[in-house]
mmCIF file of C-alpha atoms and ligand atoms in Angstrom:
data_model
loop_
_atom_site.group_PDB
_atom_site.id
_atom_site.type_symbol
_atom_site.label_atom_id
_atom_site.label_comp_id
_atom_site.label_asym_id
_atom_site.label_seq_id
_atom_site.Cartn_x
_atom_site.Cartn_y
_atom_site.Cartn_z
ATOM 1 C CA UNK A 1 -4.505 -30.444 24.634
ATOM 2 C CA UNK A 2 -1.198 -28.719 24.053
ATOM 3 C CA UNK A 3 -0.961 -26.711 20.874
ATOM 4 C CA UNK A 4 1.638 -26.440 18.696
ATOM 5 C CA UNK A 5 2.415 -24.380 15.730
ATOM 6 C CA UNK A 6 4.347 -26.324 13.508
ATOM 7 C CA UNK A 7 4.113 -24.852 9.733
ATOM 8 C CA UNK A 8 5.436 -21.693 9.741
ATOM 9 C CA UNK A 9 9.113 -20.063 11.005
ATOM 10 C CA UNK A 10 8.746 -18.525 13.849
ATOM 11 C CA UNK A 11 5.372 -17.092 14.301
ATOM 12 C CA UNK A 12 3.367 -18.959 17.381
ATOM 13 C CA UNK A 13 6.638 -21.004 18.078
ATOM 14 C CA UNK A 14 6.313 -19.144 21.171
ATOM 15 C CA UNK A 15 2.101 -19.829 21.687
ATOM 16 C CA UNK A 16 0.310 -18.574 25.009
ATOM 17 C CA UNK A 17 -2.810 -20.368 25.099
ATOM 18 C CA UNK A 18 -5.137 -19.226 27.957
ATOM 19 C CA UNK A 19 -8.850 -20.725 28.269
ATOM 20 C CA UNK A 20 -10.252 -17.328 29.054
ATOM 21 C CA UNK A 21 -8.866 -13.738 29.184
ATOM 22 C CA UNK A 22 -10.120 -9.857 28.615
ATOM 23 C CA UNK A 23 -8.568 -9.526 25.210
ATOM 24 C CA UNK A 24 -5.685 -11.014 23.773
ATOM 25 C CA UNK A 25 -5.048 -7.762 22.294
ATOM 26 C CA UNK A 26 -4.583 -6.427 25.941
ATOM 27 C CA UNK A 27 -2.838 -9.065 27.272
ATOM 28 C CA UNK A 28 -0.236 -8.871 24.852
ATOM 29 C CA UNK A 29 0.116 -5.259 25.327
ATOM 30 C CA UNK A 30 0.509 -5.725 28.931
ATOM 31 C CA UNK A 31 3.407 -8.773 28.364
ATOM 32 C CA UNK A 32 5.134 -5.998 25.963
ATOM 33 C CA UNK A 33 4.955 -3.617 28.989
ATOM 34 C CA UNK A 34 6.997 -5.969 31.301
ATOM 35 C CA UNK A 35 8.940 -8.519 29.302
ATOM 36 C CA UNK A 36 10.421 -8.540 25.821
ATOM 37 C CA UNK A 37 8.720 -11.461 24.760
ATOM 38 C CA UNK A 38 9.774 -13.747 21.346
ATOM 39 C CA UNK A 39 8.636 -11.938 17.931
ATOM 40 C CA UNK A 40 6.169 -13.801 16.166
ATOM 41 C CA UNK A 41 4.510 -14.592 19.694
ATOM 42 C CA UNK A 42 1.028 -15.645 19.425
ATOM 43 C CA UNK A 43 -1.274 -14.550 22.343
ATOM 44 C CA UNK A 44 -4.585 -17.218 21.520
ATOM 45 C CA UNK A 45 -7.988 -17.506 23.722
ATOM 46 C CA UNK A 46 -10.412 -19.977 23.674
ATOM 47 C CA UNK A 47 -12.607 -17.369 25.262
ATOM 48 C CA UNK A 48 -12.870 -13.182 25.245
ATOM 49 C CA UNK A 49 -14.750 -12.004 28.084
ATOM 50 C CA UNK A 50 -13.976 -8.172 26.898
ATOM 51 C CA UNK A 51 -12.794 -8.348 23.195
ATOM 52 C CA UNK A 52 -12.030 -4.625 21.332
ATOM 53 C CA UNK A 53 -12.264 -4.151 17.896
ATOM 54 C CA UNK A 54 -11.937 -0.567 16.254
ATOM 55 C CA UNK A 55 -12.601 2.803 17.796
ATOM 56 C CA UNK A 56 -14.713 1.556 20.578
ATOM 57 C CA UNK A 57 -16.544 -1.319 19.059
ATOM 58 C CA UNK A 58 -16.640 -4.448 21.077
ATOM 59 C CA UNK A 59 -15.724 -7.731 19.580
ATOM 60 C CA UNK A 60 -18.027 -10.930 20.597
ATOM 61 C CA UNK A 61 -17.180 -14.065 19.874
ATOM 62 C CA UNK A 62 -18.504 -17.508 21.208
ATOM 63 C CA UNK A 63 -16.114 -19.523 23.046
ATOM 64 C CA UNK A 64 -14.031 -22.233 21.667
ATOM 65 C CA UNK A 65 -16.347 -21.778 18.360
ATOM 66 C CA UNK A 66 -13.895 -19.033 16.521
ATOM 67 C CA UNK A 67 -10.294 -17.784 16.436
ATOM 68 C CA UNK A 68 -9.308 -15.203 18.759
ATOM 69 C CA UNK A 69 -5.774 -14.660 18.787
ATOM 70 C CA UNK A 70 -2.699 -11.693 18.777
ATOM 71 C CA UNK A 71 0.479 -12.070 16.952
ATOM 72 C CA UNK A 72 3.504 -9.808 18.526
ATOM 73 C CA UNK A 73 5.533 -8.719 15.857
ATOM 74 C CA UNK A 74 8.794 -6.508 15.802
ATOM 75 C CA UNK A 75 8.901 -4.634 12.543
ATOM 76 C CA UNK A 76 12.150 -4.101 11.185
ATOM 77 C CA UNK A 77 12.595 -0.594 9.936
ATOM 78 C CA UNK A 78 8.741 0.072 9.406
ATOM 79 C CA UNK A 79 8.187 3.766 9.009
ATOM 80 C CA UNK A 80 5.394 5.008 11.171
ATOM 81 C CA UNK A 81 3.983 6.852 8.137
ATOM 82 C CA UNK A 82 3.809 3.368 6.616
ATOM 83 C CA UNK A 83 1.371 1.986 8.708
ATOM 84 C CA UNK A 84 -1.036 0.971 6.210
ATOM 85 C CA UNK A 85 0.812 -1.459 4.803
ATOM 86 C CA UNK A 86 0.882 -3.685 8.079
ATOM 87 C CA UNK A 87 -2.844 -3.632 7.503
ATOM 88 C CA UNK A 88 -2.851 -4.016 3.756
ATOM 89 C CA UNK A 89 -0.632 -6.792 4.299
ATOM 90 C CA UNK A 90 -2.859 -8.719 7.309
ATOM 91 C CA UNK A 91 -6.281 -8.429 5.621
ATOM 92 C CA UNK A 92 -4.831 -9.968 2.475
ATOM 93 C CA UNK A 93 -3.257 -12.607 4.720
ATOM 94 C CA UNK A 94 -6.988 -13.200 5.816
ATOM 95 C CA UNK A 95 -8.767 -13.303 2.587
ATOM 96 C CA UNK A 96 -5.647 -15.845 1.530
ATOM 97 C CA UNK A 97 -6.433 -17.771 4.807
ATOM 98 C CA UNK A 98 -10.495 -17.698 3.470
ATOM 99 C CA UNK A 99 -10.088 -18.420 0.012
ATOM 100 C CA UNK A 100 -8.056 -21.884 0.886
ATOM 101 C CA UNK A 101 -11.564 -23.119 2.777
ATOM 102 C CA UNK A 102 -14.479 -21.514 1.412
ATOM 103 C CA UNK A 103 -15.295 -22.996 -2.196
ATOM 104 C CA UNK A 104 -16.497 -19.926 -4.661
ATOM 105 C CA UNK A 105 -17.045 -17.467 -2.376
ATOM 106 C CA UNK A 106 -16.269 -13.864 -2.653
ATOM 107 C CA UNK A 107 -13.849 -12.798 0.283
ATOM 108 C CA UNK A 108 -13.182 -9.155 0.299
ATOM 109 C CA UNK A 109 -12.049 -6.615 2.318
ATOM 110 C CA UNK A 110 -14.110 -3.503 3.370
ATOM 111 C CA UNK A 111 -11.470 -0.939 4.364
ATOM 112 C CA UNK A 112 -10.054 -0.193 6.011
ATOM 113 C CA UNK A 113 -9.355 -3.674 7.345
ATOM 114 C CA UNK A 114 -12.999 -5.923 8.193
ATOM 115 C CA UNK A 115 -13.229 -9.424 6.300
ATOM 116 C CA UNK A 116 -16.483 -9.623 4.369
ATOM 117 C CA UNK A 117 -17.995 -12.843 2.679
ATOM 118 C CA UNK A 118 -21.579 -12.991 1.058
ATOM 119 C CA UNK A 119 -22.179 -8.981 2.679
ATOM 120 C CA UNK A 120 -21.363 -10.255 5.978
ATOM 121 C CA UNK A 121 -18.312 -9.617 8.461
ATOM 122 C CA UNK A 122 -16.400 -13.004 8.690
ATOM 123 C CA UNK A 123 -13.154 -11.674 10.171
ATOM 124 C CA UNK A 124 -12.091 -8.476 11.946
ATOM 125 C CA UNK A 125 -8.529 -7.387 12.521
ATOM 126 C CA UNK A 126 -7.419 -4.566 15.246
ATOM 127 C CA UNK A 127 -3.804 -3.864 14.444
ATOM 128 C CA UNK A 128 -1.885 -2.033 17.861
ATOM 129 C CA UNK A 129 1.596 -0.604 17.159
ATOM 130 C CA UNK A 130 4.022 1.368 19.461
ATOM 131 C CA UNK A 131 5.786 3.916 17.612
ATOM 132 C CA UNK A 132 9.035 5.663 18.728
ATOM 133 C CA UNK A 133 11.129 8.081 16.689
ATOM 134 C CA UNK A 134 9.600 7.645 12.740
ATOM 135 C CA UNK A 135 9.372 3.838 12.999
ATOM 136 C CA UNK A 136 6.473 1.164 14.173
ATOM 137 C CA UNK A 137 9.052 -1.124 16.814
ATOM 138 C CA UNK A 138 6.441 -3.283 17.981
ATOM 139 C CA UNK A 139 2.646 -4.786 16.719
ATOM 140 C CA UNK A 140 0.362 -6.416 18.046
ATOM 141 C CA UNK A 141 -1.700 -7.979 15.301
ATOM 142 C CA UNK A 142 -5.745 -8.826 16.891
ATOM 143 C CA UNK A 143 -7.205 -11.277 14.351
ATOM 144 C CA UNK A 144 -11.019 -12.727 15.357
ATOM 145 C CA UNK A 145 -11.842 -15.480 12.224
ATOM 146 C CA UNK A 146 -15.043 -16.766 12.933
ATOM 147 C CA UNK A 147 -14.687 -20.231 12.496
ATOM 148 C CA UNK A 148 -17.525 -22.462 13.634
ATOM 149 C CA UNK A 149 -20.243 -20.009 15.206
ATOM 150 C CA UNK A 150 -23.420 -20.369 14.251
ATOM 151 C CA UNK A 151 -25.609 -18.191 15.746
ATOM 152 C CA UNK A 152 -25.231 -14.425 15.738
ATOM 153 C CA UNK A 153 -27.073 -11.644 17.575
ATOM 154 C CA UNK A 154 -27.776 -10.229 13.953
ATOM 155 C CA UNK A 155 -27.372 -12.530 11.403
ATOM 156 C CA UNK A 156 -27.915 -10.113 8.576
ATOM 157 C CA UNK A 157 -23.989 -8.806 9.676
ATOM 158 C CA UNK A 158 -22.076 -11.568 10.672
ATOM 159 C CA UNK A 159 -21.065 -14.771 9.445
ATOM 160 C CA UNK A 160 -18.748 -17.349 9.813
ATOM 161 C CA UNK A 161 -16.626 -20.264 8.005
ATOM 162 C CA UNK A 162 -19.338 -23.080 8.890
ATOM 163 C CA UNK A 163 -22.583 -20.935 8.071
ATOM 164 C CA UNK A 164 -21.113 -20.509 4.400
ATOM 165 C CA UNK A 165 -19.809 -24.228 4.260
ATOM 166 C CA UNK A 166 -21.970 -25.462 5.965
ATOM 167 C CA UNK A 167 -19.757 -27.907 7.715
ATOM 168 C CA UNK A 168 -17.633 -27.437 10.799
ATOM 169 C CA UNK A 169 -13.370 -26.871 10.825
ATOM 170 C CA UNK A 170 -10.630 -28.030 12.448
ATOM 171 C CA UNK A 171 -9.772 -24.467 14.560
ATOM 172 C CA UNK A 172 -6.008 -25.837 15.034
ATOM 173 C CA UNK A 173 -5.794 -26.761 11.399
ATOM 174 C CA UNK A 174 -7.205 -23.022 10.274
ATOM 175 C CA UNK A 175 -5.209 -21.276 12.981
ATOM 176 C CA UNK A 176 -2.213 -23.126 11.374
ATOM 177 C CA UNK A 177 -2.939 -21.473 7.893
ATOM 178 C CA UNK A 178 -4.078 -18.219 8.971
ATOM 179 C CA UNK A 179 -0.385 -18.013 10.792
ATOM 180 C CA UNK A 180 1.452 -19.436 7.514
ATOM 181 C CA UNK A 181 -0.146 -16.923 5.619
ATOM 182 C CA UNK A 182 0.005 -13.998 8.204
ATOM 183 C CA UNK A 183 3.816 -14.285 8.319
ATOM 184 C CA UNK A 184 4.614 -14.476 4.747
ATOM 185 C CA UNK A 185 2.231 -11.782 4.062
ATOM 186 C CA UNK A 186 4.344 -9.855 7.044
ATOM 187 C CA UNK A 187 7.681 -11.106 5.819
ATOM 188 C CA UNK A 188 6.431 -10.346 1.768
ATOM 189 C CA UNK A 189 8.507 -7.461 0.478
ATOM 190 C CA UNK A 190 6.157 -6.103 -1.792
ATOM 191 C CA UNK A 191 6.286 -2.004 -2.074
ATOM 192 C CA UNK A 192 3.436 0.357 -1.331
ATOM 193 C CA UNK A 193 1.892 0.451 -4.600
ATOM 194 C CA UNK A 194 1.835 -3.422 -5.153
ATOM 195 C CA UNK A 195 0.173 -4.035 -2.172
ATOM 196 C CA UNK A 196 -2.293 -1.264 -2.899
ATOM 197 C CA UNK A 197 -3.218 -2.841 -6.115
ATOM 198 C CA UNK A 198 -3.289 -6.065 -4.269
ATOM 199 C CA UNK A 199 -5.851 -4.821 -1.518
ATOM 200 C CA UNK A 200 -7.647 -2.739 -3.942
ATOM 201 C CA UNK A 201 -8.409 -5.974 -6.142
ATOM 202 C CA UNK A 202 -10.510 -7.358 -2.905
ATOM 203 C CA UNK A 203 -11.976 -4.171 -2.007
ATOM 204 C CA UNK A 204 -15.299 -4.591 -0.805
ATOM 205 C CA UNK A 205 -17.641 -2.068 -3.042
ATOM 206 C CA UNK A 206 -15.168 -1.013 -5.465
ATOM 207 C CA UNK A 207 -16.738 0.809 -8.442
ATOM 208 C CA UNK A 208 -20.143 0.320 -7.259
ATOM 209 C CA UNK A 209 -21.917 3.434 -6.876
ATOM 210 C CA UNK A 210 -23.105 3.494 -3.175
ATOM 211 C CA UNK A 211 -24.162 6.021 -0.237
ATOM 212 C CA UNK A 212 -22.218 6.376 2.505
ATOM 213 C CA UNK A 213 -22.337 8.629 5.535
ATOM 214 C CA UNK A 214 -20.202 11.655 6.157
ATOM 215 C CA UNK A 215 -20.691 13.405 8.691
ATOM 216 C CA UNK A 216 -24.152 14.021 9.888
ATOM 217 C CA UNK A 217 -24.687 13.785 5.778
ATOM 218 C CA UNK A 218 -25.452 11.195 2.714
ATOM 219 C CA UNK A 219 -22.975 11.496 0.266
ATOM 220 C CA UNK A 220 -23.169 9.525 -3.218
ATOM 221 C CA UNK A 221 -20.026 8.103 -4.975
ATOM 222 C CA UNK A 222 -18.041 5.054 -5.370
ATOM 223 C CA UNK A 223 -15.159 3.584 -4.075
ATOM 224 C CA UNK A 224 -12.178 3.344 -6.522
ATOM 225 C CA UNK A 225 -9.476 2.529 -3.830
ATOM 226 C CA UNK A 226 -6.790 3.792 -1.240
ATOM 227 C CA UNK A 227 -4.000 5.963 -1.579
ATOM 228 C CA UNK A 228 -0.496 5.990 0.302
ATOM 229 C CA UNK A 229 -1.897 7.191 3.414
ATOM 230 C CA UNK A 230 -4.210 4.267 4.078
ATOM 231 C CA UNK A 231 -7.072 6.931 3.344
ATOM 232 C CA UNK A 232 -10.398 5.587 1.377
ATOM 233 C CA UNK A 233 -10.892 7.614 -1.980
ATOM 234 C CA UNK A 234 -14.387 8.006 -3.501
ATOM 235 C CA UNK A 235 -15.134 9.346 -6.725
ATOM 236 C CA UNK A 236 -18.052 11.833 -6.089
ATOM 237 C CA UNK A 237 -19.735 14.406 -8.053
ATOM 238 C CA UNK A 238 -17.250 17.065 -6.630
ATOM 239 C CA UNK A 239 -14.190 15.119 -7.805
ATOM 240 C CA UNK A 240 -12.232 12.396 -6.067
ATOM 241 C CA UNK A 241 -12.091 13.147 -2.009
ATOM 242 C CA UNK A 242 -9.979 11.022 0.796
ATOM 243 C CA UNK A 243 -11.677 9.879 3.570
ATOM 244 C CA UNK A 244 -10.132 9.040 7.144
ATOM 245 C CA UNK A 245 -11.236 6.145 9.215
ATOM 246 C CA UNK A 246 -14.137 6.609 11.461
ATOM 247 C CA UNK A 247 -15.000 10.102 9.339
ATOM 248 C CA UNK A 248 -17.263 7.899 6.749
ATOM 249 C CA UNK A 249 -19.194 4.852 7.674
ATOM 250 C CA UNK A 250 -21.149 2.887 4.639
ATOM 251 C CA UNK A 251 -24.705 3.648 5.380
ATOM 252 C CA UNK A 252 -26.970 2.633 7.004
ATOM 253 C CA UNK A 253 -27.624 -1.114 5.429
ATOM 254 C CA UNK A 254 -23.983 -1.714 5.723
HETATM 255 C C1 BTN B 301 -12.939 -5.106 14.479
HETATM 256 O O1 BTN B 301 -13.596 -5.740 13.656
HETATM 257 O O2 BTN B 301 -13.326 -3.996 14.869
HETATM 258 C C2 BTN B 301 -11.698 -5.709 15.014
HETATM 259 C C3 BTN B 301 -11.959 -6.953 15.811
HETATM 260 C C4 BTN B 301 -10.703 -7.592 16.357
HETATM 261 C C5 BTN B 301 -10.996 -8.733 17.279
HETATM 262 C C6 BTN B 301 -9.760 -9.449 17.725
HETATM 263 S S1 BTN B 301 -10.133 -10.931 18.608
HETATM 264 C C7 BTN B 301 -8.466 -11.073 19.103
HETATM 265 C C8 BTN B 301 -7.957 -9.688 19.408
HETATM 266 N N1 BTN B 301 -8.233 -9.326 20.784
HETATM 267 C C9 BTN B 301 -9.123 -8.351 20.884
HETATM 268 O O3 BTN B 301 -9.561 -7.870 21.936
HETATM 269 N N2 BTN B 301 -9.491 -7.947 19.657
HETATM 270 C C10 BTN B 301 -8.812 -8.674 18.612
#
């Protein structure tokens, strides 16, 4: 069935739908290597045979049960040193995306940029720019929502949007919202520090005492938010500290 992305202004009006690939994420790195292709391109799979998240993590996601998907944006005038904000701006286009279909649920965000309902990862985003000169000139925005997957390898970390429901979804209907939302969040103007604040007020852990690991070592604190950088700050008895990504992870149960 043909899809077509009808409620937003341009994002997915150019849609490559492809039954199986790697990773979207790739492929749409590759068609930015070659072509120029439209912004607001949406790269969409109904199945990842070799789907990245962060660092080196994997990403595995049943076919034709969830959303796996890449937007190709082309930032206008988005200083490198502003990256976070691409991020800030996607997650909160996810929780937005959540909060329309799951009824009194908490959706928050566990920086820097994993979707977490009921202590479990619903939604993971792995955000690819190019940079040249001070600015980001092109993004490719890796968004997998799981939708209607029921069974995980470890159920105690994943969930999805019919475990907590407990009823299935329409995925063209929630890839139509998630899109909606992901381009006004991207076309929002809000500055740095609003969209802190906004991210902050879904951060996953905030002000709860908690241990996390830095290092080869436990360190005790809470979280009480982000600063300009993108950088996690927790209060700890030595005072506040930042903390990059992949330098602290949140302990073992998490
Ligand atoms: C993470 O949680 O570490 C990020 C996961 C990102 C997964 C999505 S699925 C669509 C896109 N293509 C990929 O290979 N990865 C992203």
């Amino acid at each position: 069935m043909a899809l077509f992305i009808y409620k937003t202004k341009f994002t997915g009006k150019s849609l490559i739908h492809l039954q199986q690939i790697d990773s979207t994420n790739t492929y749409a790195k590759e068609l930015l290597a070659k072509t120029t292709p439209k912004n607001g391109t949406v790269i969409l799979a109904d199945e990842q045979l070799n789907g990245r998240g962060q660092g080196t993590n994997i990403w595995k996601s049943e076919a034709r049960k969830n959303i796996t998907a890449s937007i190709i944006y082309f930032p206008d005038k988005l200083l490198a040193i502003n990256h976070f904000m691409l991020n800030m701006k996607v997650a909160l286009a996810v929780v937005a995306t959540l909060k329309q279909y799951l009824n009194n649920q908490l959706i928050q965000i566990k920086w820097p940029n994993d979707i977490y309902v009921d202590e479990k990862k619903i939604a993971g985003i792995l955000i690819e720019n190019t940079i040249s000169g001070q600015f980001i000139t092109k993004s490719v925005i890796g968004i997998g929502l799981n939708v209607n997957q029921t069974h995980f390898l470890d159920l105690t970390l994943a969930t999805s949007m019919q475990i907590v429901e407990k009823t299935s979804f329409d995925l063209n209907t929630v890839l139509q919202t998630l899109l909606v939302h992901i381009e006004n969040w991207y076309m929002s103007d809000y500055s740095k520090p609003e969209l802190q604040k906004k991210y902050e007020f879904n951060l996953y852990l905030k002000n709860i005492t908690h241990s996390f690991m830095y290092k080869e070592s436990i360190i005790n604190g809470k979280i009480i938010g982000v600063n300009e950088h993108g950088q996690l700050l927790i209060e700890t008895t030595n005072g506040i500290e930042a903390f990059n990504q992949r330098e602290i992870s949140f302990g073992l149960s998490r």
